[in-house]
Steps between C-alpha positions, in 0.01 A plus 500: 500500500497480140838366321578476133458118471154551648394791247640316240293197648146741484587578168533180345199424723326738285613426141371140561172608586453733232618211289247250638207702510539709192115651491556699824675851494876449555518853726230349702636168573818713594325751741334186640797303558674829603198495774559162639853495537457832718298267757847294511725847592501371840595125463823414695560170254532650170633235325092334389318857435551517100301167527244563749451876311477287145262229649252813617537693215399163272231400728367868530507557109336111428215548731418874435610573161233852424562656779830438463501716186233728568281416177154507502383100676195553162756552235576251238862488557445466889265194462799306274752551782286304760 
């Protein structure tokens, strides 16, 4: 179950990765930490999932930065973000 410290937790989560990686779409790193934190909905310990979403999210968005925004792997502005 979702409280307010956590959602305030996923959002901060969120503005520091838009911060850090600042060449991907902000509404894509949300939807994608959005995603992983859904795989946590069922965790009884709540009190490390903000964490464990942010390390995913930063791994997920460092190792597979195109696909993560959907632009075209030939473009110009792909190739500078790998």
């Amino acid at each position: 179950m979702l409280n307010d410290n956590e959602a305030a937790q996923i959002a901060q989560v969120i503005e520091r990765l838009i911060a850090h990686f600042p060449a991907q779409s902000p509404a894509e790193i949300e939807l994608l930490v959005r995603r992983i934190h859904e795989r946590f909905i069922d965790a009884r310990v709540r009190d490390f999932v903000p964490l464990l979403v942010e390390k995913a999210a930063r791994h997920t968005v460092g190792v597979y930065p195109i696909e993560i925004t959907g632009e075209d792997p030939h473009s110009a502005e792909a190739m500078a973000t790998i």
